[in-house]
Every structure is written in structure tokens, then in C-alpha cells.
Coordinates of C-alpha atoms and ligand atoms in Angstrom, one line a residue:
M197 CA 180.4 35.0 171.9
Q198 CA 179.6 32.5 169.4
Q199 CA 176.7 34.4 168.1
E200 CA 179.0 37.4 166.9
Q201 CA 180.2 35.0 164.2
K202 CA 176.7 34.5 162.8
S203 CA 175.6 36.6 159.7
G204 CA 173.1 39.2 160.0
K205 CA 170.3 37.0 158.4
E206 CA 170.9 34.2 160.7
L207 CA 170.8 36.4 163.7
L208 CA 167.7 38.0 162.5
D209 CA 166.0 34.6 162.4
Q210 CA 167.0 33.9 166.1
V211 CA 166.3 37.3 167.8
A212 CA 163.3 36.9 169.6
A213 CA 160.6 39.8 169.9
V214 CA 162.7 42.2 171.8
S215 CA 166.3 42.1 172.4
D216 CA 168.4 44.9 173.8
E217 CA 171.6 43.2 172.7
H218 CA 170.9 43.5 169.0
E219 CA 170.0 46.4 166.5
F220 CA 167.8 43.7 164.7
Y221 CA 164.0 44.2 165.9
T222 CA 161.7 41.9 164.2
P223 CA 158.7 40.7 166.4
I224 CA 158.1 37.2 165.8
V225 CA 154.6 36.3 164.9
K226 CA 153.5 32.9 166.2
G227 CA 153.1 30.2 163.7
Y228 CA 154.6 32.3 160.9
E229 CA 156.9 30.4 158.5
K230 CA 159.1 32.1 156.2
G231 CA 158.5 31.4 152.4
K232 CA 155.3 29.9 153.0
T233 CA 153.3 33.1 152.3
K234 CA 154.4 35.0 149.1
Y235 CA 154.0 38.7 148.8
V236 CA 153.0 40.9 145.5
F237 CA 153.4 44.7 146.4
V238 CA 151.5 47.0 144.3
F239 CA 152.6 50.7 144.1
G240 CA 151.6 53.6 142.1
T241 CA 153.9 56.3 140.6
V242 CA 153.4 59.7 139.0
M243 CA 150.0 60.3 140.4
S244 CA 147.1 58.8 142.6
G245 CA 143.8 57.7 141.2
L246 CA 145.1 55.4 138.5
G247 CA 143.2 52.4 139.6
K248 CA 145.8 50.7 141.7
G249 CA 143.1 48.9 143.6
I250 CA 141.5 47.7 140.4
F251 CA 144.8 46.5 139.0
S252 CA 145.7 44.8 142.2
S253 CA 142.3 43.1 142.5
S254 CA 142.4 41.8 138.9
L255 CA 145.9 40.4 139.5
A256 CA 144.7 38.9 142.9
K257 CA 141.6 37.4 141.1
L258 CA 143.9 35.7 138.8
M259 CA 145.9 34.1 141.4
Q260 CA 142.7 33.1 143.3
D261 CA 141.4 31.3 140.1
K262 CA 144.7 29.3 140.2
G263 CA 143.5 27.8 143.4
F264 CA 145.7 30.0 145.6
K265 CA 144.3 31.5 149.0
V266 CA 144.8 35.1 148.5
E267 CA 144.5 38.0 150.9
P268 CA 144.8 41.7 149.9
I269 CA 145.8 44.5 152.4
K270 CA 145.6 48.1 151.9
M271 CA 148.2 50.3 153.5
E272 CA 146.9 53.8 153.9
G273 CA 149.3 56.7 154.6
Y274 CA 146.9 59.0 156.6
L275 CA 146.9 59.3 160.5
N276 CA 143.1 58.5 160.8
L277 CA 142.3 55.3 162.5
D278 CA 139.8 54.2 159.7
S279 CA 138.0 55.9 156.9
G280 CA 134.9 56.6 159.0
T281 CA 135.6 60.3 159.3
L282 CA 136.6 61.0 155.8
N283 CA 134.5 63.2 153.5
P284 CA 133.4 61.0 150.6
F285 CA 133.6 64.1 148.5
R286 CA 137.3 64.3 148.8
H287 CA 138.0 60.6 149.3
G288 CA 135.5 58.4 147.6
E289 CA 133.0 56.3 149.5
V290 CA 133.5 54.9 153.1
F291 CA 133.2 51.1 152.5
V292 CA 131.8 49.2 155.5
L293 CA 133.1 45.5 156.1
D294 CA 131.0 42.9 157.7
D295 CA 132.9 43.3 160.9
G296 CA 131.9 46.9 161.0
T297 CA 135.4 48.3 159.8
E298 CA 135.0 51.6 157.7
T299 CA 137.6 51.4 155.1
D300 CA 138.7 52.9 151.8
M301 CA 136.7 52.0 148.8
D302 CA 139.5 49.8 147.3
L303 CA 138.5 47.1 149.9
G304 CA 135.1 47.1 148.2
T305 CA 137.1 46.4 144.9
Y306 CA 138.8 43.5 146.5
E307 CA 135.5 42.1 147.8
R308 CA 133.9 42.2 144.3
F309 CA 136.8 40.8 142.4
L310 CA 137.5 38.0 145.1
N311 CA 134.0 37.5 145.9
K312 CA 134.6 37.2 149.5
N313 CA 134.3 39.1 152.7
L314 CA 137.4 41.0 154.1
S315 CA 138.2 42.1 157.7
K316 CA 139.9 44.7 159.8
D317 CA 143.0 42.6 159.2
N318 CA 143.0 43.5 155.5
F319 CA 143.4 47.2 156.2
M320 CA 146.1 49.5 157.8
T321 CA 146.5 53.0 158.5
T322 CA 149.5 54.9 159.8
G323 CA 147.2 56.1 162.5
Q324 CA 146.8 52.4 163.7
I325 CA 150.5 51.6 163.4
Y326 CA 151.5 54.7 165.4
T327 CA 148.9 53.9 167.9
A328 CA 150.2 50.5 168.3
V329 CA 153.6 51.6 168.7
L330 CA 152.8 54.4 171.2
E331 CA 150.8 52.0 173.4
K332 CA 153.7 49.5 173.4
E333 CA 155.9 52.4 174.3
R334 CA 153.7 53.1 177.3
K335 CA 153.8 49.5 178.5
G336 CA 157.5 49.6 178.4
E337 CA 157.8 46.9 175.7
Y338 CA 160.8 48.6 173.9
L339 CA 163.0 48.1 177.0
G340 CA 164.5 51.5 177.3
R341 CA 165.2 52.0 173.6
D342 CA 164.5 55.2 171.9
V343 CA 161.5 54.4 169.8
Q344 CA 162.2 54.9 166.1
I345 CA 160.6 54.8 162.6
I346 CA 163.3 52.3 161.9
P347 CA 163.2 49.6 163.3
H348 CA 160.0 49.9 165.6
V349 CA 157.4 51.3 163.1
T350 CA 158.6 49.4 160.2
A351 CA 158.5 46.2 162.5
E352 CA 154.9 46.9 163.4
I353 CA 154.1 47.2 159.8
K354 CA 155.7 43.9 159.1
Q355 CA 154.1 42.2 162.0
R356 CA 150.7 43.2 160.6
L357 CA 151.5 41.6 157.3
R358 CA 152.7 38.4 158.9
T359 CA 149.8 38.4 161.3
L360 CA 147.4 38.4 158.2
A361 CA 149.5 35.6 156.6
V362 CA 149.2 33.2 159.8
K363 CA 145.5 34.2 160.7
K364 CA 144.2 33.5 157.1
A365 CA 146.8 30.8 156.2
A366 CA 147.4 33.0 153.0
D367 CA 149.4 31.6 150.0
V368 CA 149.8 35.1 148.5
I369 CA 149.3 38.6 150.1
F370 CA 148.6 41.4 147.9
V371 CA 149.9 44.5 149.4
E372 CA 148.5 47.8 148.0
V373 CA 150.6 50.8 149.2
G374 CA 148.3 53.9 149.3
G375 CA 149.2 57.1 147.5
T376 CA 152.2 57.6 145.3
V377 CA 155.9 56.4 145.5
G378 CA 157.8 59.3 146.9
D379 CA 155.0 60.7 149.3
L380 CA 156.2 61.4 152.9
E381 CA 153.0 59.9 154.0
N382 CA 153.9 56.3 152.8
S383 CA 157.8 56.2 153.4
H384 CA 157.6 54.2 156.4
Y385 CA 155.6 51.7 154.4
M386 CA 158.4 51.7 151.6
E387 CA 161.1 51.3 154.2
A388 CA 159.4 48.2 155.9
I389 CA 159.0 46.8 152.3
R390 CA 162.6 47.3 151.7
E391 CA 163.6 45.5 154.9
I392 CA 161.1 42.9 153.8
I393 CA 163.2 41.9 150.9
Y394 CA 166.1 41.0 153.0
E395 CA 164.0 39.2 155.6
E396 CA 161.7 37.1 153.4
G397 CA 164.1 36.7 150.5
K398 CA 163.4 38.1 146.8
E399 CA 162.3 34.8 145.7
N400 CA 159.2 35.3 147.8
I401 CA 158.3 38.7 146.4
C402 CA 157.0 40.3 143.4
F403 CA 157.0 44.1 142.8
V404 CA 154.3 45.6 140.6
T405 CA 154.0 49.2 139.9
L406 CA 151.5 51.2 138.1
T407 CA 152.6 54.3 136.2
Y408 CA 150.9 56.7 134.1
I409 CA 151.5 57.7 130.4
I410 CA 150.6 61.1 129.4
N411 CA 148.7 61.5 126.2
S412 CA 149.8 65.0 125.0
G413 CA 146.9 66.5 123.0
I414 CA 149.3 69.2 121.8
L415 CA 151.9 67.0 120.6
G416 CA 149.6 64.2 119.5
E417 CA 151.8 61.6 121.0
Q418 CA 152.3 59.6 124.3
K419 CA 154.9 60.9 126.8
S420 CA 156.9 58.8 129.1
K421 CA 159.1 61.0 131.0
A422 CA 156.7 61.3 134.1
A423 CA 156.4 57.5 134.2
Q424 CA 160.4 57.4 134.0
L425 CA 160.8 59.8 136.7
G426 CA 158.2 57.9 139.0
I427 CA 159.8 54.6 138.5
K428 CA 163.2 56.1 139.2
K429 CA 162.0 57.2 142.3
L430 CA 160.9 53.7 143.2
M431 CA 164.2 52.3 142.5
E432 CA 165.9 55.1 144.5
L433 CA 164.1 53.7 147.5
G434 CA 165.9 50.2 146.9
I435 CA 162.8 48.5 145.0
Q436 CA 163.5 47.1 141.6
P437 CA 160.0 46.6 140.1
D438 CA 159.2 43.2 138.3
V439 CA 156.3 44.4 136.4
I440 CA 155.2 47.9 135.2
A441 CA 151.6 48.4 134.2
C442 CA 151.3 51.7 132.1
R443 CA 147.9 53.4 132.7
S444 CA 146.8 55.3 129.7
E445 CA 143.6 56.3 127.8
H446 CA 144.7 54.4 124.4
P447 CA 147.0 51.5 124.2
V448 CA 150.5 52.4 125.1
T449 CA 152.8 52.3 121.9
E450 CA 155.7 50.0 121.6
K451 CA 158.2 53.0 121.4
V452 CA 156.8 54.1 124.9
R453 CA 157.2 50.8 126.4
E454 CA 160.7 50.5 125.1
K455 CA 161.8 53.7 126.8
I456 CA 160.2 52.4 130.2
S457 CA 162.1 49.2 129.8
I458 CA 165.4 50.7 129.2
Y459 CA 165.0 53.2 132.2
S460 CA 163.6 50.4 134.6
N461 CA 165.7 47.2 133.8
V462 CA 162.4 45.5 133.3
P463 CA 161.9 43.5 130.0
M464 CA 159.4 44.6 127.5
E465 CA 157.1 41.6 128.0
R466 CA 156.5 43.0 131.5
V467 CA 156.0 46.4 130.6
I468 CA 152.4 46.3 129.8
S469 CA 149.7 48.5 128.4
M470 CA 146.6 48.9 130.9
H471 CA 144.6 51.4 128.8
D472 CA 140.8 52.1 129.5
V473 CA 138.4 49.2 128.9
K474 CA 134.6 49.2 128.8
S475 CA 134.4 47.4 132.1
I476 CA 136.9 47.1 134.9
Y477 CA 135.9 43.3 134.9
Q478 CA 137.7 42.8 131.6
L479 CA 141.1 43.7 133.2
P480 CA 141.8 40.2 134.4
Q481 CA 141.6 39.0 130.9
L482 CA 143.9 41.9 129.8
L483 CA 146.4 40.9 132.3
R484 CA 146.1 37.1 131.3
D485 CA 146.6 37.9 127.7
A486 CA 150.0 39.6 128.6
K487 CA 150.7 36.5 130.8
I488 CA 151.3 38.6 133.9
D489 CA 149.7 36.0 136.1
E490 CA 152.0 33.2 134.7
Y491 CA 155.0 35.5 135.4
V492 CA 154.1 36.2 139.0
V493 CA 153.5 32.5 139.5
A494 CA 157.1 31.9 138.1
Q495 CA 158.6 34.6 140.1
L496 CA 157.3 33.4 143.3
K497 CA 158.0 29.9 142.4
I498 CA 154.7 28.3 143.0
E499 CA 154.1 26.7 139.5
K500 CA 153.6 23.3 141.1
R501 CA 150.9 24.6 143.3
V502 CA 148.7 25.8 140.7
N503 CA 145.2 24.1 140.3
K504 CA 144.7 23.9 136.7
E505 CA 141.2 22.5 136.9
S506 CA 140.0 25.4 139.2
M507 CA 141.8 27.8 137.0
Q508 CA 139.8 26.7 133.8
K509 CA 136.5 26.5 135.7
N510 CA 137.0 30.0 137.2
K511 CA 138.1 31.6 133.9
E512 CA 134.9 30.2 132.2
Q513 CA 132.6 31.4 134.9
W514 CA 134.0 34.9 134.6
K515 CA 133.8 34.7 130.7
A516 CA 130.2 33.9 130.9
M517 CA 129.6 36.9 133.0
L518 CA 131.4 39.1 130.8
A519 CA 129.5 38.0 127.7
K520 CA 126.4 39.7 129.0
L521 CA 128.4 42.9 128.5
N522 CA 127.8 42.7 124.8
T523 CA 124.4 44.3 124.7
T524 CA 122.5 47.1 122.8
K525 CA 119.8 47.4 125.6
E526 CA 119.9 50.3 128.0
V527 CA 118.3 51.6 131.1
T528 CA 118.7 54.9 132.7
I529 CA 118.6 55.1 136.5
G530 CA 118.4 58.4 138.2
I531 CA 120.4 58.8 141.4
T532 CA 119.8 61.6 143.8
G533 CA 122.4 62.8 145.9
K534 CA 124.6 65.5 147.6
Y535 CA 127.8 64.3 145.9
T536 CA 126.5 64.5 142.4
L537 CA 129.1 64.3 139.8
I538 CA 131.5 62.9 142.2
R539 CA 131.2 59.3 141.0
D540 CA 133.6 57.8 143.8
A541 CA 131.3 59.0 146.6
Y542 CA 128.8 56.5 145.2
A543 CA 131.2 53.6 144.0
S544 CA 129.4 50.6 145.5
V545 CA 126.1 51.8 144.4
I546 CA 127.1 52.3 140.9
H547 CA 128.9 48.8 141.0
A548 CA 125.8 47.1 142.4
L549 CA 123.8 48.7 139.7
Q550 CA 126.0 47.4 136.9
H551 CA 126.3 44.0 138.5
A552 CA 122.4 43.8 138.4
G553 CA 122.5 45.3 134.8
M554 CA 125.0 42.9 133.8
H555 CA 122.9 40.0 135.1
H556 CA 119.9 41.3 133.1
G557 CA 121.8 41.9 130.0
V558 CA 121.4 45.8 130.0
D559 CA 123.8 48.7 130.0
V560 CA 123.1 50.9 132.9
K561 CA 123.3 54.7 132.2
I562 CA 123.3 56.9 135.2
K563 CA 121.6 60.3 135.4
W564 CA 122.6 62.4 138.4
I565 CA 119.9 64.4 140.0
E566 CA 120.6 67.5 141.9
T567 CA 117.8 67.7 144.4
T568 CA 118.8 71.1 145.7
A569 CA 118.0 72.5 142.2
I570 CA 114.5 71.0 142.5
E571 CA 114.0 72.7 145.7
E572 CA 115.1 76.0 144.4
G573 CA 112.7 75.7 141.5
K574 CA 115.7 75.7 139.0
T575 CA 114.1 72.5 137.6
T576 CA 111.2 70.4 138.0
V577 CA 110.8 66.8 139.2
E578 CA 109.0 66.0 135.9
R579 CA 111.8 67.2 133.9
E580 CA 114.5 65.5 136.0
L581 CA 112.4 62.1 136.2
G582 CA 110.5 62.0 132.9
D583 CA 113.1 60.0 131.1
V584 CA 114.4 57.7 133.8
D585 CA 113.5 54.0 134.1
G586 CA 114.0 54.0 137.8
I587 CA 115.4 55.9 140.5
V588 CA 117.7 55.3 143.6
V589 CA 118.0 57.6 146.6
P590 CA 121.3 56.5 148.1
G591 CA 122.7 56.9 151.6
G592 CA 123.5 60.3 153.1
F593 CA 123.6 62.6 155.9
G594 CA 122.3 66.1 156.9
K595 CA 119.6 68.3 155.6
R596 CA 121.0 69.3 152.2
G597 CA 118.6 68.3 149.3
V598 CA 116.2 66.4 151.6
E599 CA 113.1 68.3 150.5
G600 CA 114.0 67.8 146.9
K601 CA 114.4 64.0 147.5
I602 CA 111.0 63.7 149.1
M603 CA 109.4 65.5 146.1
C604 CA 111.2 63.0 143.9
L605 CA 109.8 60.2 145.9
K606 CA 106.2 61.5 146.0
Y607 CA 106.4 61.6 142.0
V608 CA 107.9 57.8 141.7
R609 CA 105.4 56.4 144.2
E610 CA 102.4 58.0 142.4
K611 CA 103.6 57.4 138.9
N612 CA 104.5 53.9 139.6
I613 CA 108.2 54.3 138.7
P614 CA 110.7 51.8 140.2
Y615 CA 112.3 53.0 143.4
L616 CA 115.1 51.7 145.5
G617 CA 115.9 53.6 148.7
L618 CA 119.3 52.9 150.5
C619 CA 119.5 53.9 154.1
Y620 CA 118.8 57.5 154.0
G621 CA 116.7 56.9 151.0
F622 CA 114.7 54.2 153.1
Q623 CA 114.1 56.9 155.7
M624 CA 113.1 59.5 153.2
A625 CA 110.5 57.0 151.8
V626 CA 109.1 56.6 155.3
I627 CA 108.9 60.5 155.7
E628 CA 107.1 60.8 152.2
F629 CA 104.7 58.1 153.1
A630 CA 104.0 59.5 156.5
R631 CA 103.5 63.0 155.1
N632 CA 101.6 62.3 152.0
V633 CA 99.7 59.0 152.7
C634 CA 99.2 59.0 156.5
N635 CA 98.6 62.7 156.6
L636 CA 101.2 63.6 159.1
R637 CA 102.2 66.8 157.5
D638 CA 105.1 67.5 159.8
A639 CA 106.7 64.1 159.6
H640 CA 110.5 64.2 159.6
T641 CA 113.6 62.7 161.0
S642 CA 115.3 64.2 164.1
E643 CA 118.4 64.5 162.0
V644 CA 117.0 67.3 160.3
N645 CA 114.3 68.7 162.4
P646 CA 114.2 67.5 166.0
K647 CA 111.5 69.8 167.0
T648 CA 108.7 68.3 164.7
P649 CA 105.7 66.8 166.3
H650 CA 106.0 63.5 164.1
L651 CA 109.3 62.1 164.5
V652 CA 108.9 59.1 162.3
I653 CA 112.6 58.6 162.0
D654 CA 114.5 59.0 165.3
I655 CA 117.2 57.8 167.7
L656 CA 115.3 55.7 170.3
P657 CA 116.6 55.6 174.0
E658 CA 115.6 51.9 174.6
Q659 CA 117.3 50.9 171.2
K660 CA 120.3 53.0 172.4
K661 CA 120.6 50.8 175.4
I662 CA 120.4 47.6 173.4
E663 CA 122.3 48.4 170.3
G664 CA 124.9 50.9 171.9
L665 CA 123.8 53.6 169.5
G666 CA 124.0 57.2 170.9
G667 CA 126.9 59.2 169.2
N668 CA 127.9 56.1 167.5
M669 CA 126.7 54.5 164.5
R670 CA 125.2 51.2 164.1
L671 CA 127.9 49.5 162.0
G672 CA 128.7 46.4 159.9
G673 CA 127.1 43.1 159.1
R674 CA 123.8 42.2 160.9
N675 CA 121.2 39.5 160.2
V676 CA 117.9 40.7 158.8
E677 CA 114.8 38.7 159.4
I678 CA 112.6 38.7 156.4
K679 CA 108.8 38.2 156.5
S680 CA 107.6 35.3 154.4
G681 CA 105.3 36.1 151.5
T682 CA 106.7 39.7 150.8
K683 CA 108.5 40.8 147.7
A684 CA 111.7 40.8 149.9
W685 CA 111.3 37.3 150.7
E686 CA 110.8 36.3 146.9
L687 CA 114.0 38.4 146.2
Y688 CA 116.0 36.6 148.9
S689 CA 115.2 33.3 147.6
K690 CA 112.5 32.6 150.2
K691 CA 115.0 32.6 152.9
E692 CA 114.1 33.7 156.5
T693 CA 117.2 35.6 157.2
A694 CA 119.8 37.7 155.1
R695 CA 122.9 39.1 156.2
E696 CA 123.4 43.0 155.1
R697 CA 125.7 45.7 156.2
F698 CA 124.6 48.8 158.0
R699 CA 126.0 52.3 158.6
H700 CA 123.3 54.6 160.3
R701 CA 122.4 56.3 163.6
Y702 CA 118.5 56.8 163.0
E703 CA 115.8 54.4 162.5
V704 CA 112.0 54.0 162.1
N705 CA 110.3 55.3 165.4
P706 CA 108.3 52.1 166.5
E707 CA 105.3 54.3 167.6
Y708 CA 104.5 54.9 164.0
I709 CA 104.8 51.5 162.6
P710 CA 101.0 50.6 163.1
Q711 CA 100.0 53.7 161.4
L712 CA 102.3 53.4 158.4
E713 CA 101.2 49.7 158.0
K714 CA 97.6 50.5 158.1
H715 CA 98.0 52.7 155.3
G716 CA 99.7 49.9 153.1
L717 CA 103.5 50.2 153.9
V718 CA 104.9 46.7 154.5
F719 CA 108.0 46.4 156.6
S720 CA 109.4 43.1 155.1
G721 CA 112.6 43.0 157.0
K722 CA 113.5 43.8 160.6
A723 CA 116.0 43.0 163.1
P724 CA 115.7 39.9 164.9
N725 CA 114.6 40.4 168.4
H726 CA 114.5 44.1 168.1
P727 CA 111.7 46.6 166.5
I728 CA 114.1 47.9 164.3
M729 CA 112.7 48.0 160.6
Q730 CA 115.2 47.1 157.9
I731 CA 113.3 46.6 154.7
L732 CA 110.1 48.5 153.4
E733 CA 108.1 47.8 150.5
L734 CA 104.7 48.9 148.6
P735 CA 102.9 45.8 147.4
S736 CA 100.5 47.6 145.1
H737 CA 103.5 49.3 143.3
K738 CA 105.7 48.0 140.5
F739 CA 108.8 48.1 142.6
F740 CA 109.0 50.3 145.6
M741 CA 111.5 49.2 148.1
G742 CA 114.0 50.6 150.6
S743 CA 116.4 49.1 153.0
Q744 CA 118.0 50.5 156.3
F745 CA 121.2 48.6 155.2
H746 CA 123.3 49.4 152.3
P747 CA 122.8 46.3 149.9
E748 CA 125.5 47.7 147.6
F749 CA 128.2 46.6 150.0
T750 CA 127.4 42.9 149.5
S751 CA 126.8 42.9 145.8
R752 CA 129.5 41.1 143.7
P753 CA 129.7 40.7 139.9
L754 CA 129.2 37.0 140.4
A755 CA 126.5 37.3 142.8
P756 CA 124.6 40.6 142.5
N757 CA 122.5 41.7 145.5
P758 CA 119.0 40.6 145.3
M759 CA 117.5 44.1 146.1
Y760 CA 119.4 45.5 143.1
L761 CA 118.4 42.5 141.0
G762 CA 114.7 43.0 141.7
F763 CA 115.0 46.7 141.1
M764 CA 116.7 46.3 137.8
A765 CA 114.3 43.8 136.6
A766 CA 111.5 46.2 137.2
C767 CA 113.5 49.0 135.5
V768 CA 114.1 46.8 132.4
K769 CA 110.4 45.8 132.2
K770 CA 109.5 49.5 132.2
Ligands
LIG837 N1 121.7 59.8 157.9 C1 121.1 58.7 158.3 C2 121.4 58.0 159.7 O1 122.4 58.3 160.2 C3 121.4 57.6 157.2 C4 122.8 57.2 157.1 C5 123.2 56.7 155.8 O2 122.5 56.8 154.7 N2 124.1 55.8 155.6 O3 120.6 57.2 160.1

């Protein structure tokens, strides 16, 4: 009976995982200490695609610089279990983590800014949450209760955040809510967050929202109404923002910021302009200039834990990297691909090229090459590749544009133009070499023509057994054994092993390896203990390399990927 006199909050602390006596339902995460881990929630209003991930990563980077252990987590609204089945044409690239999780491209942004590997714990989808809840229901874990969005689904969400906090001993967790505030798809996340304010205490939480300021061409001025309505929606859900970042093409005017401030109860100094900058890596500086990082530290009451020395060191390291952006030198890289014009589908490739470009002090211009147009005779290889300094054939699936890619490859191989082949681009290089150098006219991959007599790229039964291929893809980080004395070996600092990330189903057919090698193709990287070829190169060529893995997934601005660095160096020389 004594319990009845306790406040809700006290009860909440006491109630174990499941109770049929109380309405509170908050599964306890072992080892979780309230107040130890702080939370920054990042929302988007008005519309999606504002660069929430970039904003959140920049702020997370500033907190990391101060010596805090930062963990990001993305909450996706969709019911898919991961991003593996999503079409990059609609949704941007599928980013692969070292543990093999196929995630949204924002996880790539976090890895690049924070310069660290993330795992499945940093990614949640509604599909995962519902699956977990339904599995618990079948096991009878809800003790005869009707299973509801509140409190059971929201509890599952909170549990994931707390599990991440404990597992990674995080000081600050950056929670990015996918989609736009007001979407039905993320309403359960919003609800869970509202509960978290009560459970964790507002002093442990900071709310940041991105909004969009329309630059009206007709009126010649910035309009804030859509932003006001978006923020109002957030407040209706019981969330008072602490910081508002206004996305806009041009710096947001004082008048507009004042309007937003009045409508949101957020002081002017925390309504900031987040206008377009030359490079996304300049954003941390923009936030630092606006003192947003200092505010977050103060709001979360962690001033005493700031490591000033580390902050200074990290700031200078980043600054030195950005200094290389001021250059007048340019290189043009041709990228072939099915999703031409849709930049997001190749986000990591573009970033990796930029990292390498920044390192070598050049601006990277991209020229998209539609290989189906070459196949159809609408343009020629010479016309498309005549003015590029190097070409990349990125990852891909299916037969569209494949012959055009092979035509481009023949051209760059013969004309000594730097080439980097990524996954499908590696396989294309093998096919082209087999056809035009080894004289295996019908060489192909079983992905496109399974009936051809020369399947140089294939799914192999014995490897299917070893690697569990089959219908599934070979996914995630694996070690690559590098052959000493090769170009790859030089690039990977003469190390015998490299760790790279894979996402493929087919590979070089070992039957053809002796023949390919006899004609001069060198496989400079392979899987340890298996005959799976992973890097190829042509020693006589200026730069001709391909990898069965995706080197772009491990490239970071502070640590560009070696394959890209080598490729860029060759392009600059040209
Ligand atoms: N389609 C090829 C395969 O599955 C290449 C995959 C890719 O480029 N990611 O092996």
C-alpha cells in the first residue's frame, strides 16, 4: 500500500521490466545509470533532405573534439528491417557497416565526421522495433496485456537508446529522427522522445531542429512561414526546441531569425543560419562560430568534463585539413553509372574522391557518363572520355549500360588513362581484359549472361559453401591479403592485410585466374585462405586498379582511402 503514495517518477524508477500492477512500462537495461549519458535529439521540419545527418554529424564532431564519447543513432521510419532492399535511385546509396549492416547513407556521414566505425546498434528502423515487439508478444513477455504503441513500442525504442548508452559507455548520444516532424511514420519515435524527457529529466537532453527558409524568387525575399508551421508542429508534440538551425541557400536574415525566435520561444542566439557552404566539412566551424557547441555543453551540464587540450588539438587538425580546400587546381573524374544525375546514389564514392582530392590539394569535378547512350550510339567513348583525368566505374547490379562500361574500360586501358573500378567496376575490368587481351570473346558475368561459355565472373558452388553466399550477398568488413611488391602493397603502406567492406554476390572464377595472370593482370589482393580475388592491377599502366570491395566506405576526410589516394595522385599527374 505504501507504494501508492509514491510519485509517478519514483515508481517508474522501481518498476522492473514488466509489471501487471502498474501502467508504467520501462524495461530496465542492465548497467544503465540515469543522467550519465546525455542525449541530443535532432529533428527536421518542413521537408526532408535538408542535411539533418550532416548537421547532426557536425555537432557530434564538435562534442567528440571536446573529449566526449559520442555515439550517433539514426531512427528510420520505414518498416524495412534495413536499407538493403532500398532502391538507391529513390533513397540514396546503401551504406555498409563493418559488421555487415546495410544502412542509410547518413551512417556514412557520421563515420566520416567522427572517423570511427559504427555498428548495427547505431541504426534502428520501425521494422526492427515492431519485429522485436511481436517476438516478445509471442513469447508471452507482456503478461497478458494488450500490446500497444504506448507503452510497449515506445519502450522498445527507449530500450535501444539505453542499450547503446551502456554498450558503448557513451557520454552523449546523438539521436537523429528520420523524416519530417508530423510524419505518421515517425510518430512513435516522437512519442518515445516525449516520454524520455520525463524519464531522463530535461537537464540531460537537448533538442535541436533543422528547418527550411524559403528563398522566394518572385518576392525576392526569405519567407519563414513554412518554418514557423514546422516548428509549431514540433511544439504540439510536446517538444520545445533548444536550438533551431535554419537551412537556406543564402545566409538567413536577422528579420527572419527574429520571426522564428518569437514563434518558438528560442532566443535569437540559438536560431542560427545554416546556409550553403563550399564543403560540408566547413559546417563544424560554422556551428562553433555560432557557439552552439558551447550551448549544448551548458544545457547538458557537462562543462567540467570538457577536455580543453583535446579540443584544441582536434580543432587544429580539422583546420589544417580544410586549408587544403583553398586551391585553384582542378581534376575532372568521369563516373559511369546507372543512377547518373542522382548524386546521392553514389554519395560515398563522391566523398571518397573529395577526400583524396583535398589531400592532394585539388578540386574534384565530376562528369557523369551515361553508358547506355554510348551503347546506343548517341555519343562516343572518345567524346565522353576525351576531357577526363581519370575514370571510375562504381558498384552496380544488372545488365543496363554494361557493354558501354566495357567500351569505356577498353579505351582507358589502351590510352593509359587512370582507372578505378569499384566492385562491379572490378568485375567489368576482368571481363574487358578477358575479352580483349586474353581473346575470350564471350567472356561475361553470370549476372548478365549465364549461358556464355566463358563465365569469368560467377557464383561458385565451393565458395557458396564456405562463405554462405547463394542468394545472399557477401556483406561487411573482411580482411584482404595484399601481395607484397605490388602497387596495392605500396598504397596500403606495405602492410600485408587491409580491412575493407564488401557487398557482392559474384566474383572472379578461379578457373580463369592463370590465364588472366599470364596475360599480365595482377591480382594484388585476395581473401585470406580462399581463392577470392579482391584487388586487381595492371603494372604497366599509369594507374589501373579495381577492387571487389568498396573502398569508399572506409574513406574519411582525415584518413582518405589508399586506393582513392593512389588514383587521385595519378589523375593529378595527368
Ligand atoms: N553486381 C555485382 C555482384 O553482385 C557487383 C555488386 C556491387 O557492385 N556492389 O557481385
